[in-house]
mmCIF file of C-alpha atoms in Angstrom:
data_model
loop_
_atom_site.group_PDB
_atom_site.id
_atom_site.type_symbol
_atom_site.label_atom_id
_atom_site.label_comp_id
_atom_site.label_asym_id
_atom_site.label_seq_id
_atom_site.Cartn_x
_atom_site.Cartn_y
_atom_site.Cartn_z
ATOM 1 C CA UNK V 95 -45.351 -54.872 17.248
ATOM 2 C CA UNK V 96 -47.439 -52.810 15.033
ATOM 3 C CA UNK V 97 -48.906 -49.850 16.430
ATOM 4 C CA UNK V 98 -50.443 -47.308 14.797
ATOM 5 C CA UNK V 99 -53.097 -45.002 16.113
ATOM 6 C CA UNK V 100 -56.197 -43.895 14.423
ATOM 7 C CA UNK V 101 -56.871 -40.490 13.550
ATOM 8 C CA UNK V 102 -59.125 -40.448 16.875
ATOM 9 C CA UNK V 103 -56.011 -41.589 18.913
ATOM 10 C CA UNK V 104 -53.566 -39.468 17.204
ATOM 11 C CA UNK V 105 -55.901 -35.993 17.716
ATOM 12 C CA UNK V 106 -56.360 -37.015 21.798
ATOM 13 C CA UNK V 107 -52.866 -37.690 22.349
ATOM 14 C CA UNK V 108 -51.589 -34.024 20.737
ATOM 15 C CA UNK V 109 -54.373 -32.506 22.107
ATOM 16 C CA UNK V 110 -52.661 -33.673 26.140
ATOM 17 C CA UNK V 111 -49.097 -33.247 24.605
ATOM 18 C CA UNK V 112 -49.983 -29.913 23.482
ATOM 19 C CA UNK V 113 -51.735 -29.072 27.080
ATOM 20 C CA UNK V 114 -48.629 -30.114 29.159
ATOM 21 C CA UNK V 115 -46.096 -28.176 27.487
ATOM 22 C CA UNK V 116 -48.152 -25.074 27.182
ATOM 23 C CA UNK V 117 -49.527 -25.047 30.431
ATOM 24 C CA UNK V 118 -46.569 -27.127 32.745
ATOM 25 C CA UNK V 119 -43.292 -25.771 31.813
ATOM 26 C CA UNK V 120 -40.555 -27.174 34.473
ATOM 27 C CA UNK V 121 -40.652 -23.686 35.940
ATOM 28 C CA UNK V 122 -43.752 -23.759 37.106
ATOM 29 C CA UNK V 123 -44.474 -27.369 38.326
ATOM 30 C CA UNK V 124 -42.125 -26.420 40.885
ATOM 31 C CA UNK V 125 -44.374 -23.739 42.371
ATOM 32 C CA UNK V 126 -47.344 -26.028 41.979
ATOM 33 C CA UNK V 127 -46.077 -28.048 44.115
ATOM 34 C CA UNK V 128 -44.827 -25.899 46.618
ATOM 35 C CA UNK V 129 -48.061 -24.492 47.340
ATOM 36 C CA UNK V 130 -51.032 -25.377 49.702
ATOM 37 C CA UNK V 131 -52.559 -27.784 46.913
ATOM 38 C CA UNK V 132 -49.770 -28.944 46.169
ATOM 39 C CA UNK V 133 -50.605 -28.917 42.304
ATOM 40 C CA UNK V 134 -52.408 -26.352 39.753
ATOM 41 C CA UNK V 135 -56.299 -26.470 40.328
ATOM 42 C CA UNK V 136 -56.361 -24.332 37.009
ATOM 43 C CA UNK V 137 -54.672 -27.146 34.840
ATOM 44 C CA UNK V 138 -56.911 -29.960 36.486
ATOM 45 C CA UNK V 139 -59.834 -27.608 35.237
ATOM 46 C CA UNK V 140 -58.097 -27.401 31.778
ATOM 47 C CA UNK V 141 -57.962 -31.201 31.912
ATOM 48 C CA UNK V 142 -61.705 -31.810 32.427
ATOM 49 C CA UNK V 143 -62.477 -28.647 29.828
ATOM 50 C CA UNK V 144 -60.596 -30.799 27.072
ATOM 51 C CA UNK V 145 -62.263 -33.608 28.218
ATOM 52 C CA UNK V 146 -58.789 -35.729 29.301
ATOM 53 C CA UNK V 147 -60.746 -36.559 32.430
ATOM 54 C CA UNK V 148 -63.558 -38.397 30.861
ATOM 55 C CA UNK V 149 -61.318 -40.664 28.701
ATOM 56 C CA UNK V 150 -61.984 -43.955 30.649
ATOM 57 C CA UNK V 151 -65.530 -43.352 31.522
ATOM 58 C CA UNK V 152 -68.819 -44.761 28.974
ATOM 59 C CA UNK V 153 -70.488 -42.118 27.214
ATOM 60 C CA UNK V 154 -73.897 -42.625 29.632
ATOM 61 C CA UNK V 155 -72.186 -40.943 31.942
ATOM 62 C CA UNK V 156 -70.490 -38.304 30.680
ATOM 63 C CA UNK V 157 -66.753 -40.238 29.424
ATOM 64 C CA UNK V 158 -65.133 -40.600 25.772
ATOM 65 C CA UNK V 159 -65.274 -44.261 26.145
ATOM 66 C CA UNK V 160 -61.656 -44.831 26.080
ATOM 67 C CA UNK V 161 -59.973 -48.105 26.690
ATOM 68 C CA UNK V 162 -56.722 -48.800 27.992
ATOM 69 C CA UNK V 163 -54.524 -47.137 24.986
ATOM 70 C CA UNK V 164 -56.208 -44.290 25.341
ATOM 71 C CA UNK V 165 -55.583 -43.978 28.788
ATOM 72 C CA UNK V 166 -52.039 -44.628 28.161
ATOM 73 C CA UNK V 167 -51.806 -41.874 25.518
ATOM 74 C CA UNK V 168 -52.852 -39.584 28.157
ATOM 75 C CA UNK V 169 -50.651 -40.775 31.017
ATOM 76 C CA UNK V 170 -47.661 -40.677 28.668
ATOM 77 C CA UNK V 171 -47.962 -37.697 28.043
ATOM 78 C CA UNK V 172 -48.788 -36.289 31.722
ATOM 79 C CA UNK V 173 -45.703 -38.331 32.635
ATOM 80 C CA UNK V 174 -43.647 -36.213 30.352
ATOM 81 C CA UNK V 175 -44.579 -33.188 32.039
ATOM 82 C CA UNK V 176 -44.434 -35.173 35.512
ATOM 83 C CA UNK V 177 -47.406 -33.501 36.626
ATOM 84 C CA UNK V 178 -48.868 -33.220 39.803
ATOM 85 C CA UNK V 179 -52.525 -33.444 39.817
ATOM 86 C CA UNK V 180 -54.305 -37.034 40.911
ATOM 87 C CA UNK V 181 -55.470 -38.146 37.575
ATOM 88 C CA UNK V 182 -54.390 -41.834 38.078
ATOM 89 C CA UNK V 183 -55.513 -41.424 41.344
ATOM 90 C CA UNK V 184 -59.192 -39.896 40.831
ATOM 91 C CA UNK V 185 -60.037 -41.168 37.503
ATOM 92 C CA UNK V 186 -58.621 -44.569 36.643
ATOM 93 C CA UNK V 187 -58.290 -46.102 40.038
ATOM 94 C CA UNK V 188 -61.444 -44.463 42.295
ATOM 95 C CA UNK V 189 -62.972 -44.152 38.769
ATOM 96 C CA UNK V 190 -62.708 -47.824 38.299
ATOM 97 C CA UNK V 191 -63.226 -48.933 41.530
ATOM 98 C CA UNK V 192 -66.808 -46.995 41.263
ATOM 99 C CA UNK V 193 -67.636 -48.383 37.821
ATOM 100 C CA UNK V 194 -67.148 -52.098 38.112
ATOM 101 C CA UNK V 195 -68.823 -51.803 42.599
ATOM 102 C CA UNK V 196 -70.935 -49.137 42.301
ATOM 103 C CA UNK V 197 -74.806 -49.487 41.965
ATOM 104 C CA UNK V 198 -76.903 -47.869 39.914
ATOM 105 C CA UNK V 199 -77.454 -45.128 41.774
ATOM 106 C CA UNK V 200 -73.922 -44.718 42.494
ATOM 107 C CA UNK V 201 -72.536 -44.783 39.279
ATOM 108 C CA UNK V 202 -75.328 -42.538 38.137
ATOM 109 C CA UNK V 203 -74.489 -39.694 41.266
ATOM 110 C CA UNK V 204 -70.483 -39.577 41.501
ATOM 111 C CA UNK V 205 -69.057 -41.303 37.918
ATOM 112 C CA UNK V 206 -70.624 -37.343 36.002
ATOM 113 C CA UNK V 207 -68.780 -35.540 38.562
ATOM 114 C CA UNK V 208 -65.486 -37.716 38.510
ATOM 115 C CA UNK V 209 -65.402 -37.724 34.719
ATOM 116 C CA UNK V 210 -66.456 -33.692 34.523
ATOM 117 C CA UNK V 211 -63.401 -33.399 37.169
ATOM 118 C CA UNK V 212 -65.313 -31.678 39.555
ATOM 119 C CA UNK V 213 -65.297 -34.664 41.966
ATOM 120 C CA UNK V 214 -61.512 -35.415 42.981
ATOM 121 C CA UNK V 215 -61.408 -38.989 44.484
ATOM 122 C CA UNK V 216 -58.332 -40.916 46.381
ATOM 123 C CA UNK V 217 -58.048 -44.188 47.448
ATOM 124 C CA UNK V 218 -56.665 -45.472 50.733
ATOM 125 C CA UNK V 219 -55.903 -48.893 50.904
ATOM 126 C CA UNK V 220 -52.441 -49.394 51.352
ATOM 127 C CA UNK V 221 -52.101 -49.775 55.658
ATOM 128 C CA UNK V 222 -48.173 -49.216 57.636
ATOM 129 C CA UNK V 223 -47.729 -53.151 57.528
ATOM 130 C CA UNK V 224 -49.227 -54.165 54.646
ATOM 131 C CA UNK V 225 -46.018 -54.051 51.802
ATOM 132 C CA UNK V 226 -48.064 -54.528 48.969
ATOM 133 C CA UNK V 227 -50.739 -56.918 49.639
ATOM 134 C CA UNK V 228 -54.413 -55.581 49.072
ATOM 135 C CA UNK V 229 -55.331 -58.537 51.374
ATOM 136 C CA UNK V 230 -53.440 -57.597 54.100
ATOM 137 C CA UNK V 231 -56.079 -55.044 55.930
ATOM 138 C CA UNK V 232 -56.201 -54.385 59.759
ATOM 139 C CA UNK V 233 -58.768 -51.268 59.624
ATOM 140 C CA UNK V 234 -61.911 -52.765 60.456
ATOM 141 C CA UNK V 235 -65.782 -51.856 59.318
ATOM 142 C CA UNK V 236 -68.505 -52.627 61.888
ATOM 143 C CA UNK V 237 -72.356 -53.156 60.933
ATOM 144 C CA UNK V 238 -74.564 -49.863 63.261
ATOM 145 C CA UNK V 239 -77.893 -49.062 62.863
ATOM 146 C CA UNK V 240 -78.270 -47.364 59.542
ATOM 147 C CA UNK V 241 -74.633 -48.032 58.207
ATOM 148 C CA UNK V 242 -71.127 -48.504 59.351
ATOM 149 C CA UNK V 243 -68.401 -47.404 61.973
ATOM 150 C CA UNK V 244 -64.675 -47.424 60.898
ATOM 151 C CA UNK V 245 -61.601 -47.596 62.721
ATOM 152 C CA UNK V 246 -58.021 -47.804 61.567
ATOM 153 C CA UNK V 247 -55.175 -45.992 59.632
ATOM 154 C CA UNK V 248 -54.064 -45.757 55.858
ATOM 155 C CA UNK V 249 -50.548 -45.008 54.646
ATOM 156 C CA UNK V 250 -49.578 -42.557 52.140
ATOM 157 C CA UNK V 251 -52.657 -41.890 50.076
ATOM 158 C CA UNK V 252 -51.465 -39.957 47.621
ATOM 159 C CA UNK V 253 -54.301 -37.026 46.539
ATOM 160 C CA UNK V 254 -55.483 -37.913 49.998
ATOM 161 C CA UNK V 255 -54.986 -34.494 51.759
ATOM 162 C CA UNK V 256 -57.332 -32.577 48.585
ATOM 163 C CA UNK V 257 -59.684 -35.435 48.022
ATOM 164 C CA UNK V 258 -63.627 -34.664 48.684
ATOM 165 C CA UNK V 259 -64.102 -38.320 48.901
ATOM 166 C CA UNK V 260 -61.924 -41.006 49.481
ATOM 167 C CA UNK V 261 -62.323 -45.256 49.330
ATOM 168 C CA UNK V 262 -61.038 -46.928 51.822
ATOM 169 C CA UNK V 263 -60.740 -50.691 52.476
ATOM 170 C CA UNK V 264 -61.964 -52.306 55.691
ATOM 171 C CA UNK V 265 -62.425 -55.652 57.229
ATOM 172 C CA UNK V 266 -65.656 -56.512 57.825
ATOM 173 C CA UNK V 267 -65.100 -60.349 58.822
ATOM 174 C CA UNK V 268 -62.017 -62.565 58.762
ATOM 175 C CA UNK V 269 -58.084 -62.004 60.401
ATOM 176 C CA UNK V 270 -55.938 -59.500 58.957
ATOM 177 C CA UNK V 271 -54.792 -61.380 55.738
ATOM 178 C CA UNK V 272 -58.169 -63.092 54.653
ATOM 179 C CA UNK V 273 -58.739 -63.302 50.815
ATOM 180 C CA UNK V 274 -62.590 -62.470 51.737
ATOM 181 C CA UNK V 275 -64.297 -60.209 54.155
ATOM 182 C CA UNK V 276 -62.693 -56.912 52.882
ATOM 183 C CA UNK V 277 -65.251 -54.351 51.970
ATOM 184 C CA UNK V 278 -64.785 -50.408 50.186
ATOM 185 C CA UNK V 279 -66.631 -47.649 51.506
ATOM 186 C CA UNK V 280 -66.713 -43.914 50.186
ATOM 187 C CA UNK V 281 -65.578 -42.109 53.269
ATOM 188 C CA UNK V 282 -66.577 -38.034 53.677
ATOM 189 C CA UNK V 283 -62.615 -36.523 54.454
ATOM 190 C CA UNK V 284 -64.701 -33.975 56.740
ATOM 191 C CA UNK V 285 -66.431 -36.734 58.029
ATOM 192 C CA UNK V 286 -65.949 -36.593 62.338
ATOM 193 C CA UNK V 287 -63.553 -38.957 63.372
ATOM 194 C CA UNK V 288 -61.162 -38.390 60.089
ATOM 195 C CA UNK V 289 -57.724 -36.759 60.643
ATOM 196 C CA UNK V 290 -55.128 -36.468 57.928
ATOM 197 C CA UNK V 291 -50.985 -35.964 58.175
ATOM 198 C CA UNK V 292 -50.181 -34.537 54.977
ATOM 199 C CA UNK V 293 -46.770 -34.673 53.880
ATOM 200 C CA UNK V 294 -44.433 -34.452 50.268
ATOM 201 C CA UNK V 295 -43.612 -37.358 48.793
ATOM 202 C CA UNK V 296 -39.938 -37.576 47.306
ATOM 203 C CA UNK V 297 -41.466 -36.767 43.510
ATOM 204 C CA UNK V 298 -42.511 -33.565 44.541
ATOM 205 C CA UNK V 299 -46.067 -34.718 44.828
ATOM 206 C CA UNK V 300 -48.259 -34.406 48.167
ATOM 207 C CA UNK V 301 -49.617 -37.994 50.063
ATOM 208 C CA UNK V 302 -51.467 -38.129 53.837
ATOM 209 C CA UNK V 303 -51.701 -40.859 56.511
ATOM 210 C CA UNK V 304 -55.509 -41.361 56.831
ATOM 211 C CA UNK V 305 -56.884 -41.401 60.170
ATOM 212 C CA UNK V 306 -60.332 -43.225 61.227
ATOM 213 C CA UNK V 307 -61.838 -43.350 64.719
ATOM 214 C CA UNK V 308 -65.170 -44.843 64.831
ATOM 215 C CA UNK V 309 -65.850 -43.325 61.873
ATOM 216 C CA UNK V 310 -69.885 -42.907 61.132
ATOM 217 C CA UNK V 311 -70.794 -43.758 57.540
ATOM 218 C CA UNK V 312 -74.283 -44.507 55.614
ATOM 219 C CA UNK V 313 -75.115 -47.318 54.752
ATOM 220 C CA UNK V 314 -74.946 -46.020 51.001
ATOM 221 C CA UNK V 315 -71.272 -45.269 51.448
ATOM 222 C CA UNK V 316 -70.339 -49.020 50.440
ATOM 223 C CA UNK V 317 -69.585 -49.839 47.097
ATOM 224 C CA UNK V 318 -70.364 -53.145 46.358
ATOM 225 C CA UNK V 319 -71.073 -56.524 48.152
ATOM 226 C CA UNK V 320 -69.410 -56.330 51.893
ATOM 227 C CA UNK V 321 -66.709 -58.407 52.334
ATOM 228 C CA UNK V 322 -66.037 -59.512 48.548
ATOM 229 C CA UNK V 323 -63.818 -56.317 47.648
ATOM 230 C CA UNK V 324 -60.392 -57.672 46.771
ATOM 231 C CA UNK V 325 -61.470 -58.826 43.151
ATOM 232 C CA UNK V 326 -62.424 -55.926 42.250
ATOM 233 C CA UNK V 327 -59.453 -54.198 43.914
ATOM 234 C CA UNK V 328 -56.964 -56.397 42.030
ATOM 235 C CA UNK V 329 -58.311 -55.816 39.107
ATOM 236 C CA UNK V 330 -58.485 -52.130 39.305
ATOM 237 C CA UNK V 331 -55.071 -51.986 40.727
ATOM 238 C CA UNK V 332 -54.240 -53.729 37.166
ATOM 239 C CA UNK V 333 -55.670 -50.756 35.451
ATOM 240 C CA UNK V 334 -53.737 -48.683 37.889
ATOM 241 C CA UNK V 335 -50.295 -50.141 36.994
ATOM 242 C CA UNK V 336 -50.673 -50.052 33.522
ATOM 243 C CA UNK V 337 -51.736 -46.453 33.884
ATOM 244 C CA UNK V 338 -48.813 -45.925 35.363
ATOM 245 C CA UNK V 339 -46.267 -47.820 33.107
ATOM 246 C CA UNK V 340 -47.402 -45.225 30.787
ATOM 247 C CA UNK V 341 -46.589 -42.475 33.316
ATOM 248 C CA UNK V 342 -43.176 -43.813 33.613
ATOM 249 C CA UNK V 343 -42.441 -44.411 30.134
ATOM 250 C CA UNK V 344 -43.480 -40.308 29.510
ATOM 251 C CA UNK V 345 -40.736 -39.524 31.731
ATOM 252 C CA UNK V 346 -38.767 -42.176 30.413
ATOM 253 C CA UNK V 347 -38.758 -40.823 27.337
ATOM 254 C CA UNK V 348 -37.925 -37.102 28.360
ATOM 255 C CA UNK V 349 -35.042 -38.211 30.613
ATOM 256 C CA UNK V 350 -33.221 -39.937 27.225
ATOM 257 C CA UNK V 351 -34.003 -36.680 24.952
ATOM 258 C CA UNK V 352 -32.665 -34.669 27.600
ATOM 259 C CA UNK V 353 -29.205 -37.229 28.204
ATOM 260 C CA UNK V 354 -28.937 -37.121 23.991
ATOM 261 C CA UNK V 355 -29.404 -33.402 23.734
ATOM 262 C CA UNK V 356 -26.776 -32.913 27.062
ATOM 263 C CA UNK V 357 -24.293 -34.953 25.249
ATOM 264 C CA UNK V 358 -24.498 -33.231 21.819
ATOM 265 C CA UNK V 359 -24.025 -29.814 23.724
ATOM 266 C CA UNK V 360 -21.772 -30.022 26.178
ATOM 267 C CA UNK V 361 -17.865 -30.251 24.971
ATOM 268 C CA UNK V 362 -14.776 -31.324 26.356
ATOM 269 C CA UNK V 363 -11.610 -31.586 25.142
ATOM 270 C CA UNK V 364 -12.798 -29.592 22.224
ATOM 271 C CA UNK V 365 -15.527 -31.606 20.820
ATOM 272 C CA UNK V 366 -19.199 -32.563 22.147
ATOM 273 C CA UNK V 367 -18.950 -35.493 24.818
ATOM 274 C CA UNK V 368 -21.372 -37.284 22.524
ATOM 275 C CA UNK V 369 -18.369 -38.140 20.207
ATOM 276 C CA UNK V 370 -16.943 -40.634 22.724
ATOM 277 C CA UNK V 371 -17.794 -44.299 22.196
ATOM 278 C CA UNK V 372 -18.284 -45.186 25.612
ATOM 279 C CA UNK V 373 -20.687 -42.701 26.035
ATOM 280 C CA UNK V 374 -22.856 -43.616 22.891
ATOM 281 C CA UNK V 375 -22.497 -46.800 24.014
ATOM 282 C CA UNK V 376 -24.203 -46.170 27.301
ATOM 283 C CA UNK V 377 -26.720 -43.788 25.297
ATOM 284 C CA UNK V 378 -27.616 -46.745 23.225
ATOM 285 C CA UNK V 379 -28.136 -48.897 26.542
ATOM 286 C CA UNK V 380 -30.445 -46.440 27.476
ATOM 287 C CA UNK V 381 -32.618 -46.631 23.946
ATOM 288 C CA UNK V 382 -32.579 -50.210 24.708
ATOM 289 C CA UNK V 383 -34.362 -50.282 27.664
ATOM 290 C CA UNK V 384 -36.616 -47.404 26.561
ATOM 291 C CA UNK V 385 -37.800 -49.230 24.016
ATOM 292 C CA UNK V 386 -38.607 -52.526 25.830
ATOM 293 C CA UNK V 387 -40.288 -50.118 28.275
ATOM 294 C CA UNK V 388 -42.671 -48.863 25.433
ATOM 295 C CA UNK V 389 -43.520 -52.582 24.457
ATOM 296 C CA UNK V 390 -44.825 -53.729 27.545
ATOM 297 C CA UNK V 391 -46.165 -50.333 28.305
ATOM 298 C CA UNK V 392 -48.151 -50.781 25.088
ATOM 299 C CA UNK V 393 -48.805 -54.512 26.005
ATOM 300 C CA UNK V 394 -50.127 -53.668 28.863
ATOM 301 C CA UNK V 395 -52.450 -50.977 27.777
ATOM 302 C CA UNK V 396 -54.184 -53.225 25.247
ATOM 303 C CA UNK V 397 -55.200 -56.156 28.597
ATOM 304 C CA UNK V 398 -55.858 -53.460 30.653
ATOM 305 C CA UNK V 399 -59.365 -53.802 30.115
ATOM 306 C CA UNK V 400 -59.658 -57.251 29.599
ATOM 307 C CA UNK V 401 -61.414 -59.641 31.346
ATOM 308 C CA UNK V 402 -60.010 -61.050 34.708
ATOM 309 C CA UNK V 403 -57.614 -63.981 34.273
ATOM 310 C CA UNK V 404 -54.140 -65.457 34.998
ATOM 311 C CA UNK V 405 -53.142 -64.482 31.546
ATOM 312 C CA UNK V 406 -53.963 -60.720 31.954
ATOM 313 C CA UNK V 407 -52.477 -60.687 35.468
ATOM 314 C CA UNK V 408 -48.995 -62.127 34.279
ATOM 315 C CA UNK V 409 -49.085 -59.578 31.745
ATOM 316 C CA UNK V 410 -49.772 -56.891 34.376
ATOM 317 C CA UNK V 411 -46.898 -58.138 36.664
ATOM 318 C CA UNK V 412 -43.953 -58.415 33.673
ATOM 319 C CA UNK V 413 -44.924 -54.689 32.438
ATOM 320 C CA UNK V 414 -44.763 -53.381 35.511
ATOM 321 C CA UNK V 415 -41.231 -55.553 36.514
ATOM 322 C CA UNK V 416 -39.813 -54.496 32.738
ATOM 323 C CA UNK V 417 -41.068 -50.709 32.895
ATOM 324 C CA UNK V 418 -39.796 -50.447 36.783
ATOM 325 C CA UNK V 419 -36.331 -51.920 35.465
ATOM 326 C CA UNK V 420 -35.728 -49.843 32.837
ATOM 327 C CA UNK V 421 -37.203 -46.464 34.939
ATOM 328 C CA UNK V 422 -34.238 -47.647 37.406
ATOM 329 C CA UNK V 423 -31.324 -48.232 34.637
ATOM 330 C CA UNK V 424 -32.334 -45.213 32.626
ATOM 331 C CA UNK V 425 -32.521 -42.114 35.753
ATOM 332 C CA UNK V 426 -29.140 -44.010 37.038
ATOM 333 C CA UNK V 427 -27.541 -43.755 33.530
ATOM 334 C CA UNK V 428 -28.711 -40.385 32.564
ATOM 335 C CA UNK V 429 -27.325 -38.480 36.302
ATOM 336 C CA UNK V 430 -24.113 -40.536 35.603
ATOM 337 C CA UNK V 431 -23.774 -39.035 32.185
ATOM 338 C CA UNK V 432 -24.868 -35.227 33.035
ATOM 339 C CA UNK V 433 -22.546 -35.346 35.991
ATOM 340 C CA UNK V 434 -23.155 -32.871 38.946
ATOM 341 C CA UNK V 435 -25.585 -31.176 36.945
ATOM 342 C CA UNK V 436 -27.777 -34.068 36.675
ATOM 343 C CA UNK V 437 -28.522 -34.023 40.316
ATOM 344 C CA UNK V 438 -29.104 -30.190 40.977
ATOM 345 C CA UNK V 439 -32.633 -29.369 42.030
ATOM 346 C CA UNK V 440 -32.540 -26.647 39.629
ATOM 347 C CA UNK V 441 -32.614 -28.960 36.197
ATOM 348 C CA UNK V 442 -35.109 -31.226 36.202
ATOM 349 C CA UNK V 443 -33.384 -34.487 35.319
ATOM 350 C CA UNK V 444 -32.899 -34.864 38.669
ATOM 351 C CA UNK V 445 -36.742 -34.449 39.415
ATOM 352 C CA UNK V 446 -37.590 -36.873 36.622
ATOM 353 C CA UNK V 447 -35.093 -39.724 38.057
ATOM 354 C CA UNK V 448 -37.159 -39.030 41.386
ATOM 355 C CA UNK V 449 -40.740 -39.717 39.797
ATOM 356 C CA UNK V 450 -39.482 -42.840 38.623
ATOM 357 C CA UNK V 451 -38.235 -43.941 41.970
ATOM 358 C CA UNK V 452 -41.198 -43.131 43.385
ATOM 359 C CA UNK V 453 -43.165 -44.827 40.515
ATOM 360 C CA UNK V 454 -41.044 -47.583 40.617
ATOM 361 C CA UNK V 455 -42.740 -48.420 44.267
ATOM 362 C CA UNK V 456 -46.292 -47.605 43.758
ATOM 363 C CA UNK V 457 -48.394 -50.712 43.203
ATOM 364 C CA UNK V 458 -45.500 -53.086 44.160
ATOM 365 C CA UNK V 459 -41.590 -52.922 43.318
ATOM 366 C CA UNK V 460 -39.452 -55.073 40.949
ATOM 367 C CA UNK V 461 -38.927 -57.926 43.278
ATOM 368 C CA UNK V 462 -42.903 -57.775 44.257
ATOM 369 C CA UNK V 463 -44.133 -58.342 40.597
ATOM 370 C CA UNK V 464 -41.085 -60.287 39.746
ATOM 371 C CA UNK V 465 -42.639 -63.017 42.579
ATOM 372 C CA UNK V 466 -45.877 -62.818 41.363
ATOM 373 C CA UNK V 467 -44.911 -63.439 37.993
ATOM 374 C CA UNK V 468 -43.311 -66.688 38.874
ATOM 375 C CA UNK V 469 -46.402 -67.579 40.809
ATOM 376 C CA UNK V 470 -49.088 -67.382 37.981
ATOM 377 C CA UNK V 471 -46.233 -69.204 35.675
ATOM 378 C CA UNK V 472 -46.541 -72.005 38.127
ATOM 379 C CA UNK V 473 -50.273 -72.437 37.471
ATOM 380 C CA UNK V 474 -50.582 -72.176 34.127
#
């Protein structure tokens, strides 16, 4: 594949590069997350100052006008840095969500403040026994005077606990595994009735369990037609994932520099361990899956945006499965060929081969988009 990036392109991707190693040195992502926030509200601001967080957004309200590569230019290189702060979260996902649902009005109030950054957004739809499936929803929506009253809970909503709004999936009609009657609504976090456990998640990152009892919301606070969500929710989750195949390859691609410049350095038997076959043999295994990574990484990036179809969505699902397989083989490979070192919490290999774990089950696992590839190669 030929891939070369316009002048445009090149300038926006060292422009992040340049941002996240100035600003996010491996030293001090681990007291970002450590603290309260759990990441650095000074480099989010940096973010929306170089205007990273209006990549995806049109120009009428405030974006760059990006499409999918340049959202994986970005990603790739926050992925690199394994940073902390919700940008897949906030502005491709919630972003999304609000730009393809939202009415006028809505895009016109909160799409400005999520591209200027000074709107963080979450969303909460994944539910305790839902593995997965968007359809699968048990926290229900019910029609009161003036609006809405939800009840239910939401499982690890990562950005959740810092949010100041969050979208949340409900059933408004239908049993728990419908394809219709789910509905989004932009829930307050201070709202009464919304609690929050906030926890770390293994990548160093923080997530919450959402809380809702009888929840009070305006009628203004859904997005979209009620009950005819999960379109729009697949699709967006398509964005999503190949967000975050970009994510992954960024780290991807820092683990195998890191492996290649371990096994130039470090000697035994009085020459570098890189001089062994076996080794370079393994280190050439790892290339190999980087660079099928960066294909469908890149693959998926150009469909993100595309219109809805079978075609797109089988795209979607083999990126994901290929990017998810290598993230696994590459993190294994590299520990086994640093040796102790390349599990100490002090050298952050080990904290890259935890983001892709943790990557690698966002948005559905290996054997989830494996399944789901076979299905849409069955109707077509």
């Amino acid at each position: 594949m030929d891939f070369k990036l316009s002048e445009e392109q090149q300038m926006l991707q060292d422009t992040a590069a340049r941002l996240v190693r100035d600003a996010y040195p491996f030293e001090q992502r681990e007291k970002f997350s450590e603290s309260e926030l759990g990441f650095s509200a000074e480099f989010w601001s940096q973010l929306s100052e170089l205007g990273l967080t209006t990549v995806p957004f049109a120009e009428e309200f405030g974006g760059f006008g990006g499409s999918g590569v340049e959202t994986m230019l970005v990603m790739t290189e926050l992925g690199r840095g394994m940073t902390l702060e919700p940008y897949l979260q906030s502005v491709i996902f919630a972003g999304g969500l609000i730009d393809q649902l939202g009415s006028e009005a809505q895009k016109a109030e909160l799409l400005p403040q999520v591209a200027a950054g000074s709107l963080q957004l979450a969303v909460a739809l994944d539910e305790p026994q839902s593995h997965y499936k968007l359809n699968d929803v048990q926290t229900r929506a019910e029609a009161v005077d003036g609006g809405y009253r939800l009840s239910g809970r939401k499982a690890v909503v990562i950005g959740g606990h810092s949010a100041g709004g969050i979208i949340v999936s409900a059933r408004t009609s239908g049993g728990s595994r419908d394809e219709t009657g789910i509905s989004l609504y932009l829930v307050d976090p201070s709202a009464e009735g919304v609690s929050r456990r906030v926890y770390p998640t293994i990548d160093g990152r923080k997530g919450c369990e959402l809380f809702l009892d009888n929840v009070q919301v305006g009628a203004d606070a859904l997005l979209g037609e009620a009950g005819n969500a999960l379109p729009a929710l697949r699709y967006q989750q398509g964005r999503a994932i190949a967000a975050q195949c970009a994510d992954a390859l960024g780290s991807m691609q820092e683990v195998c520099t890191l492996t290649l410049d371990y096994l130039k350095t470090r000697r035994q038997f009085g020459v570098p361990i890189g001089k062994f076959q076996v080794l370079q043999h393994r280190m050439v295994d790892m290339q190999t899956e980087l660079e099928q990574a960066t294909s469908m990484a890149i693959l998926a990036a150009t469909v993100a945006d595309a219109e809805d179809s079978d075609d797109r969505s089988r795209t979607l699902a083999a990126a994901k499965y290929i990017c998810t397989r290598a993230a696994r083989k590459i993190a294994e490979e590299a520990i086994q060929l640093h040796g102790g070192i390349g599990m100490t919490w002090e050298y952050n290999l080990a904290h890259h081969a935890k983001r892709l774990v943790m990557i690698a089950h966002q948005f559905g696992d290996d054997d989830h988009h494996l399944q789901a590839y076979a299905r849409l190669m069955q109707v077509a």
